[in-house]
mmCIF file of C-alpha atoms in Angstrom:
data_model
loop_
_atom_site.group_PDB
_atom_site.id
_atom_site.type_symbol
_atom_site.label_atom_id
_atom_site.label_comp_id
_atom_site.label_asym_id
_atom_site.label_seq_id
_atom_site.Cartn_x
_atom_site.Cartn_y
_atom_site.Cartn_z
ATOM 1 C CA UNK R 1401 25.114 -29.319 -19.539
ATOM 2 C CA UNK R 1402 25.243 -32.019 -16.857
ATOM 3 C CA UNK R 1403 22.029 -33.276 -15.722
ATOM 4 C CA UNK R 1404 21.538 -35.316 -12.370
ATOM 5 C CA UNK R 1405 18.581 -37.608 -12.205
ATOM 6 C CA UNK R 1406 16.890 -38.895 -9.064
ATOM 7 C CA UNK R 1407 14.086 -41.069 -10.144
ATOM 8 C CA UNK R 1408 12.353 -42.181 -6.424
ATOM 9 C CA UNK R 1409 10.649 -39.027 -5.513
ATOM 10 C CA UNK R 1410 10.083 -40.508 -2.009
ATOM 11 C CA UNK R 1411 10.713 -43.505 -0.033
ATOM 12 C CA UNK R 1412 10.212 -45.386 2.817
ATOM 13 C CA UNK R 1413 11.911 -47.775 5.230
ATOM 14 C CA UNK R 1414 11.713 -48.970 8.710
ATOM 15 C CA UNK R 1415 13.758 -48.450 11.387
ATOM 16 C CA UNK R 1416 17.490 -50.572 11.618
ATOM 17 C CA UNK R 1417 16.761 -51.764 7.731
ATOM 18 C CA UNK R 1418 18.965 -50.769 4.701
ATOM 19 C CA UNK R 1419 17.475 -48.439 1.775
ATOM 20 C CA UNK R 1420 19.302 -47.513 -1.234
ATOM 21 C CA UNK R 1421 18.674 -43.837 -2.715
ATOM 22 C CA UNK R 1422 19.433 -44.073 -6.440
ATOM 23 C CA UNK R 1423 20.963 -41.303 -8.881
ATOM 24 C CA UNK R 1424 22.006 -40.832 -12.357
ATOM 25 C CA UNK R 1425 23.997 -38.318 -14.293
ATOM 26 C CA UNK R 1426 24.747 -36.954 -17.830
ATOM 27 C CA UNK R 1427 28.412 -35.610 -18.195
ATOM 28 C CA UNK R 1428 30.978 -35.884 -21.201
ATOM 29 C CA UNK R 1429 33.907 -35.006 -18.613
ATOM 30 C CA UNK R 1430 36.043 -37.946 -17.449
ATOM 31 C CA UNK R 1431 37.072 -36.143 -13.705
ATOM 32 C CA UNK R 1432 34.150 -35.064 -11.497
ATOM 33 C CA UNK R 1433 32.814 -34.680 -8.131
ATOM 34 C CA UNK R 1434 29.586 -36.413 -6.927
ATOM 35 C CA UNK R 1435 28.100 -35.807 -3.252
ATOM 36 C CA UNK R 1436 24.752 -36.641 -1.576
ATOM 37 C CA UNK R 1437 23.516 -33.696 1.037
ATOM 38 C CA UNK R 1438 21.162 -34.305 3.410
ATOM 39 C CA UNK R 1439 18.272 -31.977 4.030
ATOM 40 C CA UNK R 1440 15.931 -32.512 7.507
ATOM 41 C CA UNK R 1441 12.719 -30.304 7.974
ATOM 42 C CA UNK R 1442 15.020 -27.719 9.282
ATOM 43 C CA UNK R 1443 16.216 -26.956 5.992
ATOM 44 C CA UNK R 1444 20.098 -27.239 6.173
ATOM 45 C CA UNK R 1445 22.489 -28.842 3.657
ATOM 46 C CA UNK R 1446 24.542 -31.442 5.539
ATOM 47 C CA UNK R 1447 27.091 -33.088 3.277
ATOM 48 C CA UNK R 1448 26.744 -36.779 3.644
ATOM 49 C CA UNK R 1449 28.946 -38.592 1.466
ATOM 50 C CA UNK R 1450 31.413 -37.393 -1.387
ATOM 51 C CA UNK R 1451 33.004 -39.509 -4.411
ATOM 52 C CA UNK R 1452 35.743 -38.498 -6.733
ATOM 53 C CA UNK R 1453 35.248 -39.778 -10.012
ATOM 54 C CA UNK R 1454 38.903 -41.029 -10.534
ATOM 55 C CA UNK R 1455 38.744 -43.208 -7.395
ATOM 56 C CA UNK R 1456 37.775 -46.531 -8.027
ATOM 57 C CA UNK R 1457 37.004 -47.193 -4.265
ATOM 58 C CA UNK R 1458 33.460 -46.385 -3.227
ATOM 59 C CA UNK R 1459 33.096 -44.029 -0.363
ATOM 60 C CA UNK R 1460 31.926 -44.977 3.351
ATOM 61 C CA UNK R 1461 30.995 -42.716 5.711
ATOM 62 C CA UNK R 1462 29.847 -44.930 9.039
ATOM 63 C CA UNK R 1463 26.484 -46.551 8.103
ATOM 64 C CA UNK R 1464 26.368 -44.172 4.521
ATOM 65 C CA UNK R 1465 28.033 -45.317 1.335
ATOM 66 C CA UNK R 1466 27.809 -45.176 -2.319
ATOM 67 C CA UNK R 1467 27.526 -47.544 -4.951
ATOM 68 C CA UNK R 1468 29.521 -45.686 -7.890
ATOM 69 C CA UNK R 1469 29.396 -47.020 -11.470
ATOM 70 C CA UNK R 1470 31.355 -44.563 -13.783
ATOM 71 C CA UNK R 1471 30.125 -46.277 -16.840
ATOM 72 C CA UNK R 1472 26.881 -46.191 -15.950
ATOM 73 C CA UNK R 1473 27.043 -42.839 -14.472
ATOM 74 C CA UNK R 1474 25.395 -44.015 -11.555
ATOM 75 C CA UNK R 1475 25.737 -43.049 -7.966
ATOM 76 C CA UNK R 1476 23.190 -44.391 -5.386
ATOM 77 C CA UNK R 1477 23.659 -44.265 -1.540
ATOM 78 C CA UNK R 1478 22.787 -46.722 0.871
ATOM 79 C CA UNK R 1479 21.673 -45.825 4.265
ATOM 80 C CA UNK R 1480 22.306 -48.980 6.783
ATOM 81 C CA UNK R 1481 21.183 -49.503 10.013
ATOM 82 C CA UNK R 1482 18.751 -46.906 9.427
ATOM 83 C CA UNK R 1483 17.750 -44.158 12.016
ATOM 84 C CA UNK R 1484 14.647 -42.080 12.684
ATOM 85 C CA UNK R 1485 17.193 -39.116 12.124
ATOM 86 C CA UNK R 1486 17.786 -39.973 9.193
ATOM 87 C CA UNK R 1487 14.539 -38.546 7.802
ATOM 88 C CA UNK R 1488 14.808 -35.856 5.315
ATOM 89 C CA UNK R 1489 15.406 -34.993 1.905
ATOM 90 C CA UNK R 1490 18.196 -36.107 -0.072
ATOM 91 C CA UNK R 1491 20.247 -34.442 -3.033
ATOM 92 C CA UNK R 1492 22.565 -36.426 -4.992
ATOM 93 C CA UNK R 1493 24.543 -33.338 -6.587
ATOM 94 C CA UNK R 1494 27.811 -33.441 -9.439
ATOM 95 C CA UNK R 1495 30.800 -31.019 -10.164
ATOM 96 C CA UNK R 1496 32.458 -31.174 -13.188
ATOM 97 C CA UNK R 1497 34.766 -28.829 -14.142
ATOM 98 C CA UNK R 1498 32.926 -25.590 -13.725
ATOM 99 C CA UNK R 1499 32.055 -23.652 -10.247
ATOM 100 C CA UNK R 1500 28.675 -24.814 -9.970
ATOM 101 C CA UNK R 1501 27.217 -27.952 -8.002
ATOM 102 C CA UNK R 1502 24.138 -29.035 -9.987
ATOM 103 C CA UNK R 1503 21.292 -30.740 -7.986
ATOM 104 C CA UNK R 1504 18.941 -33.603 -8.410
ATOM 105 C CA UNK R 1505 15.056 -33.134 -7.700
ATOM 106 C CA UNK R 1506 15.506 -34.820 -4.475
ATOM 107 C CA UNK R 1507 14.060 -37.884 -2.729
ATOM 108 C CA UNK R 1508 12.176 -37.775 0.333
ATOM 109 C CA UNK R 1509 13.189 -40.437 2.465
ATOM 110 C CA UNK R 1510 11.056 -41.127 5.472
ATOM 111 C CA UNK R 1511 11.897 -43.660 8.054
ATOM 112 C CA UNK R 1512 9.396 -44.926 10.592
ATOM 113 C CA UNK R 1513 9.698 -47.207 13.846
ATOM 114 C CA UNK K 817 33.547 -27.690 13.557
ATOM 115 C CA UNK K 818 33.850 -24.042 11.726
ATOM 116 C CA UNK K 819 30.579 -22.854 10.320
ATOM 117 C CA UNK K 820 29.163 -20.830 7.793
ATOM 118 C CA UNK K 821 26.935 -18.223 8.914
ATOM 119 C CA UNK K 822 24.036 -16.731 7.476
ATOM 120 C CA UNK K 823 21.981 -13.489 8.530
ATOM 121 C CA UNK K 824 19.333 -13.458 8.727
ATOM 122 C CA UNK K 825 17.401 -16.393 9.355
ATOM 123 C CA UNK K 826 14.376 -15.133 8.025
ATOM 124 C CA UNK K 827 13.444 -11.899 5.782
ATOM 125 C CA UNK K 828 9.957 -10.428 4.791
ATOM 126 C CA UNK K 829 10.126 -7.871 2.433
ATOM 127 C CA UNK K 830 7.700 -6.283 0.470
ATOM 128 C CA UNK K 831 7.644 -6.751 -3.616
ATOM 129 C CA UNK K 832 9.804 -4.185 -5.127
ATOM 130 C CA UNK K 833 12.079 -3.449 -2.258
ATOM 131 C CA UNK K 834 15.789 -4.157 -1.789
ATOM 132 C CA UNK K 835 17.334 -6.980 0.633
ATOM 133 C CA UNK K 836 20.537 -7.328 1.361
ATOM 134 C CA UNK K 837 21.519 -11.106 2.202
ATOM 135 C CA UNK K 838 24.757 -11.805 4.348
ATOM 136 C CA UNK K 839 26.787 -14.425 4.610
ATOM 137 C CA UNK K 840 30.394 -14.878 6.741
ATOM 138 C CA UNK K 841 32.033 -17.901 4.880
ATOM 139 C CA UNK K 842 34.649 -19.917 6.491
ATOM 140 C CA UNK K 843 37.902 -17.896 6.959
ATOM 141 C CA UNK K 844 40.030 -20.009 5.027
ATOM 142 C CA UNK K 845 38.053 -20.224 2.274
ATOM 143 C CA UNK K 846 38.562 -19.147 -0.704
ATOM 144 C CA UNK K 847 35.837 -19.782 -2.962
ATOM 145 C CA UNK K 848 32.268 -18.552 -2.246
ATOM 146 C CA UNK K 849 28.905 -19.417 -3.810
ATOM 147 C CA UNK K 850 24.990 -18.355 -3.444
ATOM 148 C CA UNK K 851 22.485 -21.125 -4.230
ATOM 149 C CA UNK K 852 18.586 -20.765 -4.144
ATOM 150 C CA UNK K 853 15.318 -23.278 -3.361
ATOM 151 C CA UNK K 854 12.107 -22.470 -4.202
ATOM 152 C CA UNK K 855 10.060 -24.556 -1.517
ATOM 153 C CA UNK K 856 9.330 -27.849 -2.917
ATOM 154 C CA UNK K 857 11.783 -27.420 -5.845
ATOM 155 C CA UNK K 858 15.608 -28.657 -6.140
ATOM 156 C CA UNK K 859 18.497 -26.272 -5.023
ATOM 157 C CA UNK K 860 19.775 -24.190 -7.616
ATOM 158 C CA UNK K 861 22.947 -22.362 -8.238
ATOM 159 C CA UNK K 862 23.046 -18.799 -8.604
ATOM 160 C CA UNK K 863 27.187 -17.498 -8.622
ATOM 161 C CA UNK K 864 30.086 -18.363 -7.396
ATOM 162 C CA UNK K 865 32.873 -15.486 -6.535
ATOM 163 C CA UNK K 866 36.478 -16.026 -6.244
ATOM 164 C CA UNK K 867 39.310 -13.415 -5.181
ATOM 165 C CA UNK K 868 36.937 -10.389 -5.538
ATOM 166 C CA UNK K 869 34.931 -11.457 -8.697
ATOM 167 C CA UNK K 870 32.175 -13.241 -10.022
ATOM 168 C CA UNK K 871 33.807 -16.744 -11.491
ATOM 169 C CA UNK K 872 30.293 -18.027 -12.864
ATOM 170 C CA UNK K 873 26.862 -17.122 -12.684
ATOM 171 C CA UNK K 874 23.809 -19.130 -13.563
ATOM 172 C CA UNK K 875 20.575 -17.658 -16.099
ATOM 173 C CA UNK K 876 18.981 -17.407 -12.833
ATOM 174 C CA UNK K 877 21.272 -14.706 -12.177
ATOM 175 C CA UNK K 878 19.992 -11.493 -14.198
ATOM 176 C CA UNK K 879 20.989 -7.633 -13.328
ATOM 177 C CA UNK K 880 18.802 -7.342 -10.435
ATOM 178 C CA UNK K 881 20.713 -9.773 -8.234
ATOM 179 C CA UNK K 882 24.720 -9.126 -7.518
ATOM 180 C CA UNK K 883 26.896 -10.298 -5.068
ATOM 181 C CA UNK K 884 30.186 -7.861 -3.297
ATOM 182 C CA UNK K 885 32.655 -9.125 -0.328
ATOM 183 C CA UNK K 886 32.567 -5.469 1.335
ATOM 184 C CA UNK K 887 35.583 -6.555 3.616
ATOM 185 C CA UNK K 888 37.396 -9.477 4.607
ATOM 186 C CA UNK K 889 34.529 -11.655 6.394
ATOM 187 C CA UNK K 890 31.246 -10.782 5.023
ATOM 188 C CA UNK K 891 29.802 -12.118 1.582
ATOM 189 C CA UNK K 892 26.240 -10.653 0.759
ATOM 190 C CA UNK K 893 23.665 -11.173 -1.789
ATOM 191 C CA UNK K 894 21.526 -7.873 -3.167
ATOM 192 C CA UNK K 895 18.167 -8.182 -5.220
ATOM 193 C CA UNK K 896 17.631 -4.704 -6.138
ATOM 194 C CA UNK K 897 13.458 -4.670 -6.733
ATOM 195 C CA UNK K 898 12.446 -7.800 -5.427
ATOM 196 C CA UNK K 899 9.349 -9.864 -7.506
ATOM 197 C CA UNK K 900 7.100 -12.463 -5.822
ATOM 198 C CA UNK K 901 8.511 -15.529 -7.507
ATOM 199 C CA UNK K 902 12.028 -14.463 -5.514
ATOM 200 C CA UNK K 903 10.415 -16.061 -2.454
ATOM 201 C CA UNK K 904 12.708 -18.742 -1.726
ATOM 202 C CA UNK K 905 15.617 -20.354 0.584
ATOM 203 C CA UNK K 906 18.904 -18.971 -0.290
ATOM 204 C CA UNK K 907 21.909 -20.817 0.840
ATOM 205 C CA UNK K 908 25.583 -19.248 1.366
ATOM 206 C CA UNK K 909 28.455 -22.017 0.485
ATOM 207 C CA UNK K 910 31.781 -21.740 0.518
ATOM 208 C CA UNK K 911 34.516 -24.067 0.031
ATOM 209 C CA UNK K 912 38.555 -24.407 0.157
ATOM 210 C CA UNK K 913 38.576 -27.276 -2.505
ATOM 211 C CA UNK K 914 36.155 -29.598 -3.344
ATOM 212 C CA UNK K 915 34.292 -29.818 0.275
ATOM 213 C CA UNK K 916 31.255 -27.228 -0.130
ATOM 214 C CA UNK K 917 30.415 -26.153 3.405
ATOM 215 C CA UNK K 918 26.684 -24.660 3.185
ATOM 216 C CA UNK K 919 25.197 -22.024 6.237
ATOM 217 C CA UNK K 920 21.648 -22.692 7.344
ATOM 218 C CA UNK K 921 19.815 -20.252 4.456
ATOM 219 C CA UNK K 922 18.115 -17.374 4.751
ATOM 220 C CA UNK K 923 14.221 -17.400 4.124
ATOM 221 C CA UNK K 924 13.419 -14.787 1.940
ATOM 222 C CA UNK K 925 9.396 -14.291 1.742
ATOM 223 C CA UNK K 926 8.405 -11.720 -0.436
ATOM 224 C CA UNK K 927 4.580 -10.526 -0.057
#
Protein backbone atom coordinates (compact mmCIF):
# COMPACT_ATOMS: atom_id res chain seq x y z
CA UNK A 1 0.00 0.00 0.00
CA UNK A 2 1.24 3.50 -0.83
CA UNK A 3 1.87 5.68 2.01
CA UNK A 4 2.23 9.60 1.72
CA UNK A 5 4.21 11.32 4.39
CA UNK A 6 3.98 14.97 5.39
CA UNK A 7 6.41 15.51 8.14
CA UNK A 8 5.77 19.61 9.08
CA UNK A 9 2.53 19.38 10.86
CA UNK A 10 2.32 23.22 10.67
CA UNK A 11 4.14 26.13 9.45
CA UNK A 12 4.58 29.55 9.27
CA UNK A 13 5.66 32.37 6.97
CA UNK A 14 5.20 35.99 6.45
CA UNK A 15 3.55 37.72 4.02
CA UNK A 16 5.36 38.10 0.13
CA UNK A 17 8.14 35.34 1.43
CA UNK A 18 8.58 31.81 -0.11
CA UNK A 19 7.78 28.52 2.07
CA UNK A 20 8.27 25.11 0.89
CA UNK A 21 5.62 22.34 2.09
CA UNK A 22 7.48 19.02 1.98
CA UNK A 23 6.07 15.37 1.15
CA UNK A 24 7.17 11.90 0.79
CA UNK A 25 5.77 8.72 -0.61
CA UNK A 26 6.10 4.87 -0.60
CA UNK A 27 5.06 3.25 -4.01
CA UNK A 28 6.63 0.22 -6.02
CA UNK A 29 4.70 1.54 -9.27
CA UNK A 30 6.83 3.41 -11.83
CA UNK A 31 3.56 5.73 -13.34
CA UNK A 32 1.62 7.78 -10.78
CA UNK A 33 -0.21 10.84 -10.03
CA UNK A 34 0.82 13.28 -7.23
CA UNK A 35 -1.34 16.55 -6.37
CA UNK A 36 -1.34 19.04 -3.45
CA UNK A 37 -5.13 20.32 -2.45
CA UNK A 38 -5.63 23.13 -0.61
CA UNK A 39 -7.99 23.24 2.31
CA UNK A 40 -9.05 26.99 3.95
CA UNK A 41 -11.24 27.08 7.20
CA UNK A 42 -14.13 26.66 4.94
CA UNK A 43 -13.37 23.20 4.41
CA UNK A 44 -13.19 22.72 0.55
CA UNK A 45 -10.64 20.73 -1.49
CA UNK A 46 -9.14 23.10 -4.06
CA UNK A 47 -6.66 21.32 -6.30
CA UNK A 48 -3.51 23.31 -6.34
CA UNK A 49 -0.92 21.74 -8.27
CA UNK A 50 -0.74 18.23 -10.08
CA UNK A 51 2.49 16.16 -11.29
CA UNK A 52 2.61 13.15 -13.48
CA UNK A 53 5.20 10.91 -12.52
CA UNK A 54 6.55 10.27 -16.12
CA UNK A 55 7.13 14.01 -16.71
CA UNK A 56 10.39 15.07 -15.93
CA UNK A 57 9.33 18.82 -15.90
CA UNK A 58 8.14 20.09 -12.54
CA UNK A 59 4.77 21.66 -12.49
CA UNK A 60 3.98 25.57 -12.08
CA UNK A 61 0.91 26.85 -11.39
CA UNK A 62 1.43 30.97 -11.04
CA UNK A 63 3.30 31.50 -7.72
CA UNK A 64 2.74 27.35 -6.77
CA UNK A 65 5.17 24.71 -7.93
CA UNK A 66 6.66 21.47 -7.05
CA UNK A 67 9.94 20.24 -6.52
CA UNK A 68 9.57 16.45 -7.79
CA UNK A 69 12.34 13.90 -7.15
CA UNK A 70 11.15 10.42 -8.45
CA UNK A 71 14.04 8.71 -6.85
CA UNK A 72 13.57 10.10 -3.82
CA UNK A 73 9.91 9.92 -3.95
CA UNK A 74 9.68 13.32 -2.95
CA UNK A 75 7.23 15.99 -3.84
CA UNK A 76 7.30 19.35 -1.92
CA UNK A 77 5.49 22.58 -3.05
CA UNK A 78 6.64 25.94 -2.83
CA UNK A 79 4.34 28.76 -2.26
CA UNK A 80 6.06 32.21 -3.60
CA UNK A 81 5.11 35.50 -3.11
CA UNK A 82 3.03 34.34 -0.40
CA UNK A 83 -0.57 35.63 0.36
CA UNK A 84 -2.74 35.93 3.46
CA UNK A 85 -5.15 33.66 1.32
CA UNK A 86 -3.09 31.33 1.19
CA UNK A 87 -3.76 30.13 4.74
CA UNK A 88 -5.08 26.73 5.15
CA UNK A 89 -4.35 23.24 5.24
CA UNK A 90 -2.48 21.43 2.76
CA UNK A 91 -2.67 17.70 1.41
CA UNK A 92 -0.03 16.38 -0.69
CA UNK A 93 -2.10 13.25 -2.08
CA UNK A 94 -0.75 10.14 -4.79
CA UNK A 95 -2.60 7.87 -7.38
CA UNK A 96 -1.13 4.95 -8.48
CA UNK A 97 -2.81 2.64 -10.38
CA UNK A 98 -5.90 1.97 -8.37
CA UNK A 99 -9.18 4.37 -7.96
CA UNK A 100 -8.26 5.78 -4.79
CA UNK A 101 -6.31 9.15 -3.98
CA UNK A 102 -4.46 8.48 -0.71
CA UNK A 103 -3.81 11.54 1.58
CA UNK A 104 -1.06 12.86 3.72
CA UNK A 105 -1.79 14.05 7.44
CA UNK A 106 -1.70 17.53 6.28
CA UNK A 107 0.28 20.67 7.13
CA UNK A 108 -1.16 23.69 8.44
CA UNK A 109 0.29 26.52 6.84
CA UNK A 110 -0.42 29.88 8.34
CA UNK A 111 0.72 33.08 6.84
CA UNK A 112 0.74 36.35 8.74
CA UNK A 113 1.35 40.14 7.67
CA UNK B 1 -16.03 26.77 -13.98
CA UNK B 2 -18.50 23.52 -13.64
CA UNK B 3 -18.95 22.42 -10.08
CA UNK B 4 -19.65 19.60 -8.07
CA UNK B 5 -22.49 19.90 -5.86
CA UNK B 6 -23.20 18.56 -2.63
CA UNK B 7 -26.57 18.49 -0.53
CA UNK B 8 -26.69 19.17 2.04
CA UNK B 9 -24.33 21.37 3.57
CA UNK B 10 -24.88 20.25 6.88
CA UNK B 11 -26.80 17.06 8.47
CA UNK B 12 -27.68 16.24 12.19
CA UNK B 13 -28.94 13.03 12.66
CA UNK B 14 -29.50 11.09 15.52
CA UNK B 15 -27.28 7.71 16.26
CA UNK B 16 -28.92 4.84 14.63
CA UNK B 17 -30.84 6.61 11.96
CA UNK B 18 -30.41 6.59 8.17
CA UNK B 19 -28.94 9.64 5.99
CA UNK B 20 -28.95 9.80 2.69
CA UNK B 21 -25.93 11.98 1.25
CA UNK B 22 -26.24 13.53 -2.36
CA UNK B 23 -24.01 14.50 -4.63
CA UNK B 24 -24.53 15.86 -8.58
CA UNK B 25 -21.00 15.20 -10.12
CA UNK B 26 -19.90 16.98 -13.14
CA UNK B 27 -21.92 15.88 -16.24
CA UNK B 28 -19.17 14.67 -18.17
CA UNK B 29 -17.76 12.73 -15.76
CA UNK B 30 -17.42 9.54 -15.64
CA UNK B 31 -15.86 8.36 -12.62
CA UNK B 32 -17.28 9.17 -9.14
CA UNK B 33 -15.81 8.82 -5.64
CA UNK B 34 -16.93 9.46 -1.78
CA UNK B 35 -14.10 10.45 0.58
CA UNK B 36 -14.46 11.14 4.42
CA UNK B 37 -12.55 13.56 7.27
CA UNK B 38 -12.91 13.10 10.63
CA UNK B 39 -12.22 16.77 11.98
CA UNK B 40 -8.65 17.10 12.66
CA UNK B 41 -7.74 13.86 10.81
CA UNK B 42 -6.50 13.38 7.01
CA UNK B 43 -9.13 12.76 4.18
CA UNK B 44 -9.86 9.33 3.57
CA UNK B 45 -11.22 7.37 0.73
CA UNK B 46 -14.26 5.49 1.00
CA UNK B 47 -15.42 4.10 -2.94
CA UNK B 48 -15.18 4.98 -6.08
CA UNK B 49 -18.14 3.95 -8.71
CA UNK B 50 -17.78 3.73 -12.35
CA UNK B 51 -20.59 2.98 -15.09
CA UNK B 52 -23.16 1.82 -12.44
CA UNK B 53 -20.81 -0.10 -10.00
CA UNK B 54 -18.62 0.05 -7.22
CA UNK B 55 -14.83 -0.06 -8.86
CA UNK B 56 -13.07 -0.02 -5.28
CA UNK B 57 -13.97 0.42 -1.87
CA UNK B 58 -11.78 1.12 1.10
CA UNK B 59 -11.99 -1.11 4.85
CA UNK B 60 -13.65 1.97 5.85
CA UNK B 61 -16.36 0.93 3.73
CA UNK B 62 -18.36 -1.99 5.61
CA UNK B 63 -22.21 -3.09 4.82
CA UNK B 64 -23.74 -0.23 6.47
CA UNK B 65 -22.53 2.38 4.00
CA UNK B 66 -23.42 1.94 0.00
CA UNK B 67 -23.45 4.17 -2.67
CA UNK B 68 -26.42 4.03 -6.00
CA UNK B 69 -26.59 6.71 -9.05
CA UNK B 70 -30.60 6.61 -8.94
CA UNK B 71 -30.63 8.49 -12.40
CA UNK B 72 -28.44 10.27 -14.60
CA UNK B 73 -27.27 13.35 -12.29
CA UNK B 74 -27.46 12.41 -8.76
CA UNK B 75 -24.74 10.24 -6.85
CA UNK B 76 -25.70 9.59 -3.08
CA UNK B 77 -24.11 8.07 -0.15
CA UNK B 78 -26.46 5.86 2.47
CA UNK B 79 -25.29 4.84 6.10
CA UNK B 80 -28.00 2.64 7.09
CA UNK B 81 -27.77 2.92 11.29
CA UNK B 82 -25.54 5.62 11.78
CA UNK B 83 -22.77 5.29 15.01
CA UNK B 84 -21.18 8.34 16.69
CA UNK B 85 -17.69 7.90 15.34
CA UNK B 86 -19.52 8.51 11.63
CA UNK B 87 -19.43 12.21 12.53
CA UNK B 88 -17.35 13.55 9.93
CA UNK B 89 -16.91 15.71 6.53
CA UNK B 90 -17.77 13.70 3.58
CA UNK B 91 -16.61 14.90 0.27
CA UNK B 92 -18.25 13.96 -3.29
CA UNK B 93 -15.37 13.82 -6.19
CA UNK B 94 -15.63 13.07 -9.43
CA UNK B 95 -13.33 13.11 -12.23
CA UNK B 96 -13.08 12.57 -16.24
CA UNK B 97 -9.33 11.46 -16.03
CA UNK B 98 -6.88 12.20 -13.71
CA UNK B 99 -8.27 15.85 -12.55
CA UNK B 100 -10.42 14.97 -9.27
CA UNK B 101 -12.94 17.79 -8.98
CA UNK B 102 -14.19 17.68 -5.16
CA UNK B 103 -17.90 19.52 -4.01
CA UNK B 104 -17.79 21.48 -0.78
CA UNK B 105 -18.71 18.25 1.73
CA UNK B 106 -21.42 17.60 3.60
CA UNK B 107 -21.13 17.83 7.52
CA UNK B 108 -22.51 14.93 8.92
CA UNK B 109 -22.87 15.34 12.94
CA UNK B 110 -24.22 12.50 14.52
CA UNK B 111 -25.46 13.07 18.31
Amino acid sequence: AQTVTQSQPEMSVQEAETVTLSCTYDTSESNYYLFWYKQPPSRQMILVIRQEAYKQQNATENRFSVNFQKAAKSFSLKISDSQLGDTAMYFCAFRGSGYALNFGKGTSLLVTP
Amino acid sequence: EPEVTQTPSHQVTQMGQEVILRCVPISNHLYFYWYRQILGQKVEFLVSFYNNEISEKSEIFDDQFSVERPDGSNFTLKIRSTKLEDSAMYFCASTANYGYTFGSGTRLTVV
